[in-house]
Amino acid sequence: MNKYLEFSKLLFSIYDEKDIELNSLMSEHIYFKVGGPVDILVNPNNVEQVKKTIDLCKKHNVPYFIIGNGSNILVKDGGIRGVVIKLCKLNKIAVNGTEIEAECGALLADVSKQALANSLTGFEFACGIPGSVGGAVFMNAGAYDGEIVFVIKEAVVLDDKNEIKVLTKDELELGYRSSIVMQKGFVVISATFELKVGNHESIKRRVDELTARREEKQPLEYPSAGSTFKRPPGYFAGKLIQDAGLKGFTIGGAGVSEKHSGFVINKGNATAEDVLAVIHYVQSTVKDKFNVELHPEVRIIGEEAK
């Protein structure tokens, strides 16, 4: 029974019917392809709709959760109570000289393509990251020795009072997979990246090289959330997991990738419970063998199945 059905009627004053989904399975909205239903999912077309939705949720004490492309989220089998605000439609990208301004729902791969098209260098590292700009700023996403902190100039956010605020690079407090946005529960609306003029062919070669490396070394043929664990200080998670003899380890439909031990994958028809069981087993085994604690990089949300 969806206890927020009455509340959903208030959202029709903000949204067209096509932009509101009731009891939508989160498995259809995240890369892991697991997760139970959310009571209400909305797809805002602009910042004003985002603000109004958050205001309504706060006024009526309805929990809400923000997602983008769903590439770094694991939703439990019981799903999510309240409202999920999915920001993928806010995806405009504008190039101004050596700066690229991108809305939160713009894919990093598309920003990378715009950088290449305009012979701008610095964003090549993100060409294969499947997330969107909002999530990338939220967690200071990175790959291949690059991170968002190296290229960002500023971000527009909704603060904890639901007011628009511009945060500079320093004010964002970007650390390893962390930011002030994450700490304070802000919502990223857009970000401006400051790049440099480069040689188009050199940029393309680097993008092609990183794309080939990703396709060769990562299990892209299976649903996952990318690197499952954060890098522990002084170690590599994938190497620890492999040395613990866990490559290919499986519970139910989930397992440790045989291609890259740092990835927990959905091998087919996995439940979130399967994925979590693999994550917890890997953590306990690595702790027992090497006395190193692994912390998930993937965000785990939602409720257990009843």
PDB file of C-alpha atoms in Angstrom:
ATOM      1  CA  MET A   1       0.000   0.000   0.000  1.00  0.00           C
ATOM      2  CA  ASN A   2       1.460   3.363  -1.073  1.00  0.00           C
ATOM      3  CA  LYS A   3       0.871   5.618   1.916  1.00  0.00           C
ATOM      4  CA  TYR A   4       1.974   8.658  -0.091  1.00  0.00           C
ATOM      5  CA  LEU A   5      -0.772   8.321  -2.712  1.00  0.00           C
ATOM      6  CA  GLU A   6      -2.617  11.374  -1.371  1.00  0.00           C
ATOM      7  CA  PHE A   7       0.605  13.383  -1.340  1.00  0.00           C
ATOM      8  CA  SER A   8       1.253  12.441  -4.973  1.00  0.00           C
ATOM      9  CA  LYS A   9      -1.865  14.389  -5.948  1.00  0.00           C
ATOM     10  CA  LEU A  10      -0.174  17.601  -4.791  1.00  0.00           C
ATOM     11  CA  LEU A  11       2.667  16.964  -7.228  1.00  0.00           C
ATOM     12  CA  PHE A  12       0.286  17.136 -10.201  1.00  0.00           C
ATOM     13  CA  SER A  13       0.134  20.897  -9.578  1.00  0.00           C
ATOM     14  CA  ILE A  14       3.836  20.956 -10.493  1.00  0.00           C
ATOM     15  CA  TYR A  15       4.249  18.159 -13.047  1.00  0.00           C
ATOM     16  CA  ASP A  16       2.636  16.770 -16.155  1.00  0.00           C
ATOM     17  CA  GLU A  17       1.329  13.250 -15.648  1.00  0.00           C
ATOM     18  CA  LYS A  18       4.115  11.776 -17.782  1.00  0.00           C
ATOM     19  CA  ASP A  19       6.739  13.094 -15.348  1.00  0.00           C
ATOM     20  CA  ILE A  20       5.339  11.303 -12.284  1.00  0.00           C
ATOM     21  CA  GLU A  21       5.680   7.555 -11.703  1.00  0.00           C
ATOM     22  CA  LEU A  22       3.992   5.680  -8.840  1.00  0.00           C
ATOM     23  CA  ASN A  23       5.475   2.448  -7.447  1.00  0.00           C
ATOM     24  CA  SER A  24       8.240   2.481 -10.038  1.00  0.00           C
ATOM     25  CA  LEU A  25      10.864  -0.239  -9.559  1.00  0.00           C
ATOM     26  CA  MET A  26      14.236   1.286  -8.723  1.00  0.00           C
ATOM     27  CA  SER A  27      15.862  -1.604 -10.569  1.00  0.00           C
ATOM     28  CA  GLU A  28      14.794   0.246 -13.732  1.00  0.00           C
ATOM     29  CA  HIS A  29      16.594   3.419 -12.654  1.00  0.00           C
ATOM     30  CA  ILE A  30      19.992   2.254 -11.397  1.00  0.00           C
ATOM     31  CA  TYR A  31      22.916   0.535 -13.096  1.00  0.00           C
ATOM     32  CA  PHE A  32      22.927  -2.437 -10.713  1.00  0.00           C
ATOM     33  CA  LYS A  33      19.448  -3.424 -11.993  1.00  0.00           C
ATOM     34  CA  VAL A  34      18.267  -4.346  -8.495  1.00  0.00           C
ATOM     35  CA  GLY A  35      16.016  -2.654  -5.955  1.00  0.00           C
ATOM     36  CA  GLY A  36      12.388  -2.515  -4.915  1.00  0.00           C
ATOM     37  CA  PRO A  37       9.729   0.104  -5.675  1.00  0.00           C
ATOM     38  CA  VAL A  38       9.755   3.788  -4.815  1.00  0.00           C
ATOM     39  CA  ASP A  39       6.417   5.280  -3.775  1.00  0.00           C
ATOM     40  CA  ILE A  40       6.744   8.297  -6.071  1.00  0.00           C
ATOM     41  CA  LEU A  41       9.376   9.132  -8.674  1.00  0.00           C
ATOM     42  CA  VAL A  42       9.393  12.532 -10.379  1.00  0.00           C
ATOM     43  CA  ASN A  43      11.369  13.733 -13.380  1.00  0.00           C
ATOM     44  CA  PRO A  44      11.763  17.530 -13.120  1.00  0.00           C
ATOM     45  CA  ASN A  45      12.308  19.532 -16.301  1.00  0.00           C
ATOM     46  CA  ASN A  46      13.779  22.594 -14.594  1.00  0.00           C
ATOM     47  CA  VAL A  47      15.230  23.902 -11.331  1.00  0.00           C
ATOM     48  CA  GLU A  48      11.944  25.496 -10.281  1.00  0.00           C
ATOM     49  CA  GLN A  49      10.239  22.098 -10.269  1.00  0.00           C
ATOM     50  CA  VAL A  50      13.064  20.698  -8.141  1.00  0.00           C
ATOM     51  CA  LYS A  51      12.703  23.521  -5.619  1.00  0.00           C
ATOM     52  CA  LYS A  52       8.906  23.216  -5.454  1.00  0.00           C
ATOM     53  CA  THR A  53       9.114  19.443  -4.981  1.00  0.00           C
ATOM     54  CA  ILE A  54      11.571  19.767  -2.115  1.00  0.00           C
ATOM     55  CA  ASP A  55       9.450  22.510  -0.523  1.00  0.00           C
ATOM     56  CA  LEU A  56       6.348  20.299  -0.722  1.00  0.00           C
ATOM     57  CA  CYS A  57       8.173  17.306   0.723  1.00  0.00           C
ATOM     58  CA  LYS A  58       9.499  19.339   3.629  1.00  0.00           C
ATOM     59  CA  LYS A  59       6.120  20.977   4.281  1.00  0.00           C
ATOM     60  CA  HIS A  60       4.350  17.599   4.451  1.00  0.00           C
ATOM     61  CA  ASN A  61       7.210  15.748   6.148  1.00  0.00           C
ATOM     62  CA  VAL A  62       7.659  13.376   3.210  1.00  0.00           C
ATOM     63  CA  PRO A  63      11.146  11.879   2.807  1.00  0.00           C
ATOM     64  CA  TYR A  64      12.841  12.544  -0.516  1.00  0.00           C
ATOM     65  CA  PHE A  65      15.993  11.350  -2.226  1.00  0.00           C
ATOM     66  CA  ILE A  66      17.927  12.822  -5.151  1.00  0.00           C
ATOM     67  CA  ILE A  67      19.368  10.663  -7.934  1.00  0.00           C
ATOM     68  CA  GLY A  68      20.927  11.270 -11.304  1.00  0.00           C
ATOM     69  CA  ASN A  69      21.969   8.521 -13.663  1.00  0.00           C
ATOM     70  CA  GLY A  70      21.918   5.918 -10.887  1.00  0.00           C
ATOM     71  CA  SER A  71      25.405   4.636 -11.656  1.00  0.00           C
ATOM     72  CA  ASN A  72      26.725   4.614  -8.075  1.00  0.00           C
ATOM     73  CA  ILE A  73      23.652   3.560  -6.073  1.00  0.00           C
ATOM     74  CA  LEU A  74      22.465   0.259  -4.657  1.00  0.00           C
ATOM     75  CA  VAL A  75      18.784   0.233  -3.663  1.00  0.00           C
ATOM     76  CA  LYS A  76      17.651  -2.479  -1.249  1.00  0.00           C
ATOM     77  CA  ASP A  77      14.886  -4.911  -2.160  1.00  0.00           C
ATOM     78  CA  GLY A  78      12.252  -3.169  -0.032  1.00  0.00           C
ATOM     79  CA  GLY A  79      12.611  -0.034  -2.124  1.00  0.00           C
ATOM     80  CA  ILE A  80      12.340   3.612  -1.058  1.00  0.00           C
ATOM     81  CA  ARG A  81       9.567   5.297   0.887  1.00  0.00           C
ATOM     82  CA  GLY A  82       8.591   8.794  -0.141  1.00  0.00           C
ATOM     83  CA  VAL A  83       9.820  10.600  -3.243  1.00  0.00           C
ATOM     84  CA  VAL A  84      12.785  10.084  -5.548  1.00  0.00           C
ATOM     85  CA  ILE A  85      13.691  13.181  -7.560  1.00  0.00           C
ATOM     86  CA  LYS A  86      15.495  12.051 -10.713  1.00  0.00           C
ATOM     87  CA  LEU A  87      17.460  14.871 -12.332  1.00  0.00           C
ATOM     88  CA  CYS A  88      18.379  13.350 -15.699  1.00  0.00           C
ATOM     89  CA  LYS A  89      16.284  15.852 -17.699  1.00  0.00           C
ATOM     90  CA  LEU A  90      18.420  18.752 -16.461  1.00  0.00           C
ATOM     91  CA  ASN A  91      21.173  17.965 -18.940  1.00  0.00           C
ATOM     92  CA  LYS A  92      22.126  21.094 -20.890  1.00  0.00           C
ATOM     93  CA  ILE A  93      25.796  21.646 -21.739  1.00  0.00           C
ATOM     94  CA  ALA A  94      27.261  24.999 -22.860  1.00  0.00           C
ATOM     95  CA  VAL A  95      30.813  25.770 -23.942  1.00  0.00           C
ATOM     96  CA  ASN A  96      32.135  29.278 -23.278  1.00  0.00           C
ATOM     97  CA  GLY A  97      35.756  29.642 -24.368  1.00  0.00           C
ATOM     98  CA  THR A  98      37.752  27.266 -22.181  1.00  0.00           C
ATOM     99  CA  GLU A  99      34.869  26.747 -19.746  1.00  0.00           C
ATOM    100  CA  ILE A 100      32.097  24.169 -19.934  1.00  0.00           C
ATOM    101  CA  GLU A 101      28.922  24.695 -17.931  1.00  0.00           C
ATOM    102  CA  ALA A 102      26.873  21.530 -17.495  1.00  0.00           C
ATOM    103  CA  GLU A 103      23.614  20.875 -15.690  1.00  0.00           C
ATOM    104  CA  CYS A 104      23.485  18.179 -13.026  1.00  0.00           C
ATOM    105  CA  GLY A 105      21.853  15.556 -15.242  1.00  0.00           C
ATOM    106  CA  ALA A 106      24.366  15.873 -18.076  1.00  0.00           C
ATOM    107  CA  LEU A 107      26.404  12.700 -18.507  1.00  0.00           C
ATOM    108  CA  LEU A 108      30.140  12.990 -17.928  1.00  0.00           C
ATOM    109  CA  ALA A 109      30.683  11.166 -21.213  1.00  0.00           C
ATOM    110  CA  ASP A 110      28.738  13.900 -23.034  1.00  0.00           C
ATOM    111  CA  VAL A 111      30.737  16.641 -21.311  1.00  0.00           C
ATOM    112  CA  SER A 112      33.891  14.815 -22.375  1.00  0.00           C
ATOM    113  CA  LYS A 113      32.625  14.703 -25.977  1.00  0.00           C
ATOM    114  CA  GLN A 114      31.972  18.463 -25.926  1.00  0.00           C
ATOM    115  CA  ALA A 115      35.463  19.064 -24.572  1.00  0.00           C
ATOM    116  CA  LEU A 116      36.943  16.978 -27.388  1.00  0.00           C
ATOM    117  CA  ALA A 117      34.785  18.692 -30.025  1.00  0.00           C
ATOM    118  CA  ASN A 118      36.113  22.054 -28.827  1.00  0.00           C
ATOM    119  CA  SER A 119      39.725  20.877 -28.431  1.00  0.00           C
ATOM    120  CA  LEU A 120      39.666  21.386 -24.666  1.00  0.00           C
ATOM    121  CA  THR A 121      41.883  19.188 -22.509  1.00  0.00           C
ATOM    122  CA  GLY A 122      41.586  18.153 -18.884  1.00  0.00           C
ATOM    123  CA  PHE A 123      38.337  16.202 -18.949  1.00  0.00           C
ATOM    124  CA  GLU A 124      39.622  13.099 -20.720  1.00  0.00           C
ATOM    125  CA  PHE A 125      39.737  11.098 -17.463  1.00  0.00           C
ATOM    126  CA  ALA A 126      35.931  11.242 -17.216  1.00  0.00           C
ATOM    127  CA  CYS A 127      35.164   9.938 -20.716  1.00  0.00           C
ATOM    128  CA  GLY A 128      34.194   6.493 -19.422  1.00  0.00           C
ATOM    129  CA  ILE A 129      32.664   7.346 -16.060  1.00  0.00           C
ATOM    130  CA  PRO A 130      28.958   6.460 -16.434  1.00  0.00           C
ATOM    131  CA  GLY A 131      27.649   9.017 -13.944  1.00  0.00           C
ATOM    132  CA  SER A 132      26.168  12.476 -14.340  1.00  0.00           C
ATOM    133  CA  VAL A 133      27.618  15.842 -13.348  1.00  0.00           C
ATOM    134  CA  GLY A 134      25.604  16.161 -10.137  1.00  0.00           C
ATOM    135  CA  GLY A 135      26.766  12.830  -8.765  1.00  0.00           C
ATOM    136  CA  ALA A 136      30.319  13.486  -9.914  1.00  0.00           C
ATOM    137  CA  VAL A 137      30.506  16.731  -7.938  1.00  0.00           C
ATOM    138  CA  PHE A 138      28.705  15.118  -4.983  1.00  0.00           C
ATOM    139  CA  MET A 139      31.417  12.456  -4.613  1.00  0.00           C
ATOM    140  CA  ASN A 140      34.357  14.096  -6.421  1.00  0.00           C
ATOM    141  CA  ALA A 141      34.342  11.317  -8.998  1.00  0.00           C
ATOM    142  CA  GLY A 142      37.603  10.268 -10.552  1.00  0.00           C
ATOM    143  CA  ALA A 143      39.404   7.777 -12.752  1.00  0.00           C
ATOM    144  CA  TYR A 144      42.823   7.271 -14.310  1.00  0.00           C
ATOM    145  CA  ASP A 145      44.590   9.822 -12.058  1.00  0.00           C
ATOM    146  CA  GLY A 146      41.969  12.497 -12.741  1.00  0.00           C
ATOM    147  CA  GLU A 147      39.311  13.898 -10.408  1.00  0.00           C
ATOM    148  CA  ILE A 148      36.565  16.502 -10.599  1.00  0.00           C
ATOM    149  CA  VAL A 149      38.531  18.682  -8.167  1.00  0.00           C
ATOM    150  CA  PHE A 150      41.223  19.129 -10.827  1.00  0.00           C
ATOM    151  CA  VAL A 151      38.849  20.713 -13.356  1.00  0.00           C
ATOM    152  CA  ILE A 152      35.943  22.321 -11.510  1.00  0.00           C
ATOM    153  CA  LYS A 153      35.647  26.079 -11.139  1.00  0.00           C
ATOM    154  CA  GLU A 154      32.349  26.334  -9.250  1.00  0.00           C
ATOM    155  CA  ALA A 155      28.994  24.659  -8.745  1.00  0.00           C
ATOM    156  CA  VAL A 156      25.448  25.929  -8.341  1.00  0.00           C
ATOM    157  CA  VAL A 157      23.633  24.101  -5.547  1.00  0.00           C
ATOM    158  CA  LEU A 158      20.433  24.141  -3.556  1.00  0.00           C
ATOM    159  CA  ASP A 159      21.517  24.472   0.066  1.00  0.00           C
ATOM    160  CA  ASP A 160      19.862  23.019   3.161  1.00  0.00           C
ATOM    161  CA  LYS A 161      17.332  25.882   3.089  1.00  0.00           C
ATOM    162  CA  ASN A 162      16.462  25.058  -0.537  1.00  0.00           C
ATOM    163  CA  GLU A 163      18.051  28.296  -1.719  1.00  0.00           C
ATOM    164  CA  ILE A 164      20.323  28.630  -4.753  1.00  0.00           C
ATOM    165  CA  LYS A 165      23.949  29.171  -3.852  1.00  0.00           C
ATOM    166  CA  VAL A 166      27.152  29.287  -5.899  1.00  0.00           C
ATOM    167  CA  LEU A 167      30.081  27.445  -4.328  1.00  0.00           C
ATOM    168  CA  THR A 168      33.655  27.964  -5.497  1.00  0.00           C
ATOM    169  CA  LYS A 169      36.077  25.080  -5.908  1.00  0.00           C
ATOM    170  CA  ASP A 170      37.487  25.719  -2.415  1.00  0.00           C
ATOM    171  CA  GLU A 171      34.027  26.031  -0.860  1.00  0.00           C
ATOM    172  CA  LEU A 172      33.075  22.637  -2.306  1.00  0.00           C
ATOM    173  CA  GLU A 173      35.724  21.019  -0.066  1.00  0.00           C
ATOM    174  CA  LEU A 174      36.346  18.212  -2.523  1.00  0.00           C
ATOM    175  CA  GLY A 175      38.286  15.294  -1.047  1.00  0.00           C
ATOM    176  CA  TYR A 176      38.612  11.619  -1.871  1.00  0.00           C
ATOM    177  CA  ARG A 177      35.046  10.642  -2.829  1.00  0.00           C
ATOM    178  CA  SER A 178      33.660  13.420  -0.636  1.00  0.00           C
ATOM    179  CA  SER A 179      32.456  17.026  -0.747  1.00  0.00           C
ATOM    180  CA  ILE A 180      30.593  19.636   1.271  1.00  0.00           C
ATOM    181  CA  VAL A 181      27.601  18.752  -0.935  1.00  0.00           C
ATOM    182  CA  MET A 182      27.654  15.204   0.451  1.00  0.00           C
ATOM    183  CA  GLN A 183      28.262  16.326   4.025  1.00  0.00           C
ATOM    184  CA  LYS A 184      25.491  18.956   4.081  1.00  0.00           C
ATOM    185  CA  GLY A 185      22.929  17.234   1.866  1.00  0.00           C
ATOM    186  CA  PHE A 186      22.989  19.958  -0.797  1.00  0.00           C
ATOM    187  CA  VAL A 187      21.643  19.350  -4.316  1.00  0.00           C
ATOM    188  CA  VAL A 188      23.942  20.086  -7.269  1.00  0.00           C
ATOM    189  CA  ILE A 189      22.152  22.025 -10.012  1.00  0.00           C
ATOM    190  CA  SER A 190      25.064  22.676 -12.375  1.00  0.00           C
ATOM    191  CA  ALA A 191      28.833  22.908 -12.488  1.00  0.00           C
ATOM    192  CA  THR A 192      31.370  24.939 -14.436  1.00  0.00           C
ATOM    193  CA  PHE A 193      34.598  23.245 -15.488  1.00  0.00           C
ATOM    194  CA  GLU A 194      37.738  25.166 -16.369  1.00  0.00           C
ATOM    195  CA  LEU A 195      39.762  23.411 -19.055  1.00  0.00           C
ATOM    196  CA  LYS A 196      42.698  24.292 -21.310  1.00  0.00           C
ATOM    197  CA  VAL A 197      43.077  24.571 -25.071  1.00  0.00           C
ATOM    198  CA  GLY A 198      44.741  21.427 -26.379  1.00  0.00           C
ATOM    199  CA  ASN A 199      45.488  19.527 -29.548  1.00  0.00           C
ATOM    200  CA  HIS A 200      42.382  17.801 -30.878  1.00  0.00           C
ATOM    201  CA  GLU A 201      44.220  14.680 -32.060  1.00  0.00           C
ATOM    202  CA  SER A 202      46.118  14.330 -28.779  1.00  0.00           C
ATOM    203  CA  ILE A 203      42.896  14.631 -26.789  1.00  0.00           C
ATOM    204  CA  LYS A 204      41.198  12.057 -29.020  1.00  0.00           C
ATOM    205  CA  ARG A 205      44.116   9.637 -28.627  1.00  0.00           C
ATOM    206  CA  ARG A 206      43.902   9.926 -24.845  1.00  0.00           C
ATOM    207  CA  VAL A 207      40.124   9.377 -24.865  1.00  0.00           C
ATOM    208  CA  ASP A 208      40.508   6.364 -27.156  1.00  0.00           C
ATOM    209  CA  GLU A 209      43.275   4.962 -24.956  1.00  0.00           C
ATOM    210  CA  LEU A 210      41.231   5.292 -21.754  1.00  0.00           C
ATOM    211  CA  THR A 211      38.149   3.852 -23.449  1.00  0.00           C
ATOM    212  CA  ALA A 212      40.137   0.816 -24.612  1.00  0.00           C
ATOM    213  CA  ARG A 213      41.639   0.324 -21.132  1.00  0.00           C
ATOM    214  CA  ARG A 214      38.195   0.491 -19.537  1.00  0.00           C
ATOM    215  CA  GLU A 215      36.691  -2.000 -22.005  1.00  0.00           C
ATOM    216  CA  GLU A 216      39.646  -4.357 -21.534  1.00  0.00           C
ATOM    217  CA  LYS A 217      39.797  -4.318 -17.733  1.00  0.00           C
ATOM    218  CA  GLN A 218      36.259  -3.645 -16.483  1.00  0.00           C
ATOM    219  CA  PRO A 219      33.268  -6.038 -16.577  1.00  0.00           C
ATOM    220  CA  LEU A 220      31.072  -3.713 -18.625  1.00  0.00           C
ATOM    221  CA  GLU A 221      28.969  -6.631 -19.841  1.00  0.00           C
ATOM    222  CA  TYR A 222      27.382  -6.960 -16.371  1.00  0.00           C
ATOM    223  CA  PRO A 223      25.285  -4.527 -14.334  1.00  0.00           C
ATOM    224  CA  SER A 224      27.292  -2.978 -11.502  1.00  0.00           C
ATOM    225  CA  ALA A 225      28.029   0.343  -9.851  1.00  0.00           C
ATOM    226  CA  GLY A 226      31.630   0.550 -10.983  1.00  0.00           C
ATOM    227  CA  SER A 227      34.302   0.219  -8.293  1.00  0.00           C
ATOM    228  CA  THR A 228      32.385  -1.166  -5.321  1.00  0.00           C
ATOM    229  CA  PHE A 229      34.877  -0.134  -2.639  1.00  0.00           C
ATOM    230  CA  LYS A 230      36.863   2.987  -1.874  1.00  0.00           C
ATOM    231  CA  ARG A 231      40.630   2.714  -2.125  1.00  0.00           C
ATOM    232  CA  PRO A 232      41.997   1.955   1.361  1.00  0.00           C
ATOM    233  CA  PRO A 233      45.073   4.035   2.287  1.00  0.00           C
ATOM    234  CA  GLY A 234      48.206   2.314   0.998  1.00  0.00           C
ATOM    235  CA  TYR A 235      46.332  -0.442  -0.849  1.00  0.00           C
ATOM    236  CA  PHE A 236      44.200  -1.212  -3.873  1.00  0.00           C
ATOM    237  CA  ALA A 237      40.833  -2.778  -3.089  1.00  0.00           C
ATOM    238  CA  GLY A 238      40.846  -5.019  -6.164  1.00  0.00           C
ATOM    239  CA  LYS A 239      44.301  -6.420  -5.339  1.00  0.00           C
ATOM    240  CA  LEU A 240      43.318  -7.161  -1.732  1.00  0.00           C
ATOM    241  CA  ILE A 241      40.141  -8.926  -2.861  1.00  0.00           C
ATOM    242  CA  GLN A 242      42.035 -10.958  -5.456  1.00  0.00           C
ATOM    243  CA  ASP A 243      44.776 -11.888  -2.970  1.00  0.00           C
ATOM    244  CA  ALA A 244      42.058 -13.016  -0.562  1.00  0.00           C
ATOM    245  CA  GLY A 245      41.049 -15.592  -3.171  1.00  0.00           C
ATOM    246  CA  LEU A 246      37.668 -13.996  -3.840  1.00  0.00           C
ATOM    247  CA  LYS A 247      37.822 -13.452  -7.592  1.00  0.00           C
ATOM    248  CA  GLY A 248      34.650 -15.032  -8.965  1.00  0.00           C
ATOM    249  CA  PHE A 249      33.136 -15.552  -5.501  1.00  0.00           C
ATOM    250  CA  THR A 250      29.339 -15.732  -5.836  1.00  0.00           C
ATOM    251  CA  ILE A 251      26.245 -15.551  -3.659  1.00  0.00           C
ATOM    252  CA  GLY A 252      22.941 -15.976  -5.474  1.00  0.00           C
ATOM    253  CA  GLY A 253      22.986 -13.871  -8.635  1.00  0.00           C
ATOM    254  CA  ALA A 254      25.786 -11.535  -7.480  1.00  0.00           C
ATOM    255  CA  GLY A 255      29.521 -12.039  -7.454  1.00  0.00           C
ATOM    256  CA  VAL A 256      33.016 -10.623  -7.551  1.00  0.00           C
ATOM    257  CA  SER A 257      34.014 -10.014 -11.160  1.00  0.00           C
ATOM    258  CA  GLU A 258      36.588 -12.395 -12.596  1.00  0.00           C
ATOM    259  CA  LYS A 259      37.751  -9.578 -14.843  1.00  0.00           C
ATOM    260  CA  HIS A 260      38.315  -6.986 -12.083  1.00  0.00           C
ATOM    261  CA  SER A 261      38.072  -7.999  -8.430  1.00  0.00           C
ATOM    262  CA  GLY A 262      37.166  -4.460  -7.384  1.00  0.00           C
ATOM    263  CA  PHE A 263      33.748  -4.862  -9.015  1.00  0.00           C
ATOM    264  CA  VAL A 264      30.778  -6.644  -7.465  1.00  0.00           C
ATOM    265  CA  ILE A 265      28.440  -7.442 -10.358  1.00  0.00           C
ATOM    266  CA  ASN A 266      24.905  -8.598 -11.028  1.00  0.00           C
ATOM    267  CA  LYS A 267      25.565 -11.854 -12.872  1.00  0.00           C
ATOM    268  CA  GLY A 268      21.899 -12.219 -13.704  1.00  0.00           C
ATOM    269  CA  ASN A 269      18.709 -11.925 -11.678  1.00  0.00           C
ATOM    270  CA  ALA A 270      20.582 -10.857  -8.540  1.00  0.00           C
ATOM    271  CA  THR A 271      18.687  -9.298  -5.674  1.00  0.00           C
ATOM    272  CA  ALA A 272      20.040  -6.396  -3.658  1.00  0.00           C
ATOM    273  CA  GLU A 273      20.299  -8.882  -0.786  1.00  0.00           C
ATOM    274  CA  ASP A 274      22.666 -10.996  -2.927  1.00  0.00           C
ATOM    275  CA  VAL A 275      24.825  -7.967  -3.749  1.00  0.00           C
ATOM    276  CA  LEU A 276      24.973  -6.872  -0.110  1.00  0.00           C
ATOM    277  CA  ALA A 277      25.849 -10.400   1.000  1.00  0.00           C
ATOM    278  CA  VAL A 278      28.810 -10.444  -1.397  1.00  0.00           C
ATOM    279  CA  ILE A 279      29.923  -6.982  -0.234  1.00  0.00           C
ATOM    280  CA  HIS A 280      29.765  -7.992   3.427  1.00  0.00           C
ATOM    281  CA  TYR A 281      31.585 -11.297   2.816  1.00  0.00           C
ATOM    282  CA  VAL A 282      34.355  -9.515   0.922  1.00  0.00           C
ATOM    283  CA  GLN A 283      34.708  -6.958   3.720  1.00  0.00           C
ATOM    284  CA  SER A 284      34.933  -9.578   6.465  1.00  0.00           C
ATOM    285  CA  THR A 285      37.359 -11.796   4.523  1.00  0.00           C
ATOM    286  CA  VAL A 286      39.742  -8.959   3.657  1.00  0.00           C
ATOM    287  CA  LYS A 287      39.599  -7.761   7.264  1.00  0.00           C
ATOM    288  CA  ASP A 288      40.420 -11.251   8.555  1.00  0.00           C
ATOM    289  CA  LYS A 289      43.258 -11.887   6.106  1.00  0.00           C
ATOM    290  CA  PHE A 290      44.927  -8.466   5.898  1.00  0.00           C
ATOM    291  CA  ASN A 291      43.440  -6.420   8.765  1.00  0.00           C
ATOM    292  CA  VAL A 292      42.302  -3.816   6.217  1.00  0.00           C
ATOM    293  CA  GLU A 293      38.794  -2.371   6.276  1.00  0.00           C
ATOM    294  CA  LEU A 294      37.035  -1.880   2.959  1.00  0.00           C
ATOM    295  CA  HIS A 295      34.348   0.788   2.792  1.00  0.00           C
ATOM    296  CA  PRO A 296      31.749   0.836   0.010  1.00  0.00           C
ATOM    297  CA  GLU A 297      32.081   3.509  -2.626  1.00  0.00           C
ATOM    298  CA  VAL A 298      28.591   2.652  -3.863  1.00  0.00           C
ATOM    299  CA  ARG A 299      25.807   4.383  -1.922  1.00  0.00           C
ATOM    300  CA  ILE A 300      23.458   1.900  -0.281  1.00  0.00           C
ATOM    301  CA  ILE A 301      19.922   3.199   0.273  1.00  0.00           C
ATOM    302  CA  GLY A 302      16.372   2.041   0.813  1.00  0.00           C
ATOM    303  CA  GLU A 303      14.683  -0.573   3.008  1.00  0.00           C
ATOM    304  CA  GLU A 304      15.061  -4.315   3.425  1.00  0.00           C
ATOM    305  CA  ALA A 305      12.322  -6.447   1.894  1.00  0.00           C
ATOM    306  CA  LYS A 306       9.620  -7.371   4.408  1.00  0.00           C
TER     307      LYS A 306
END
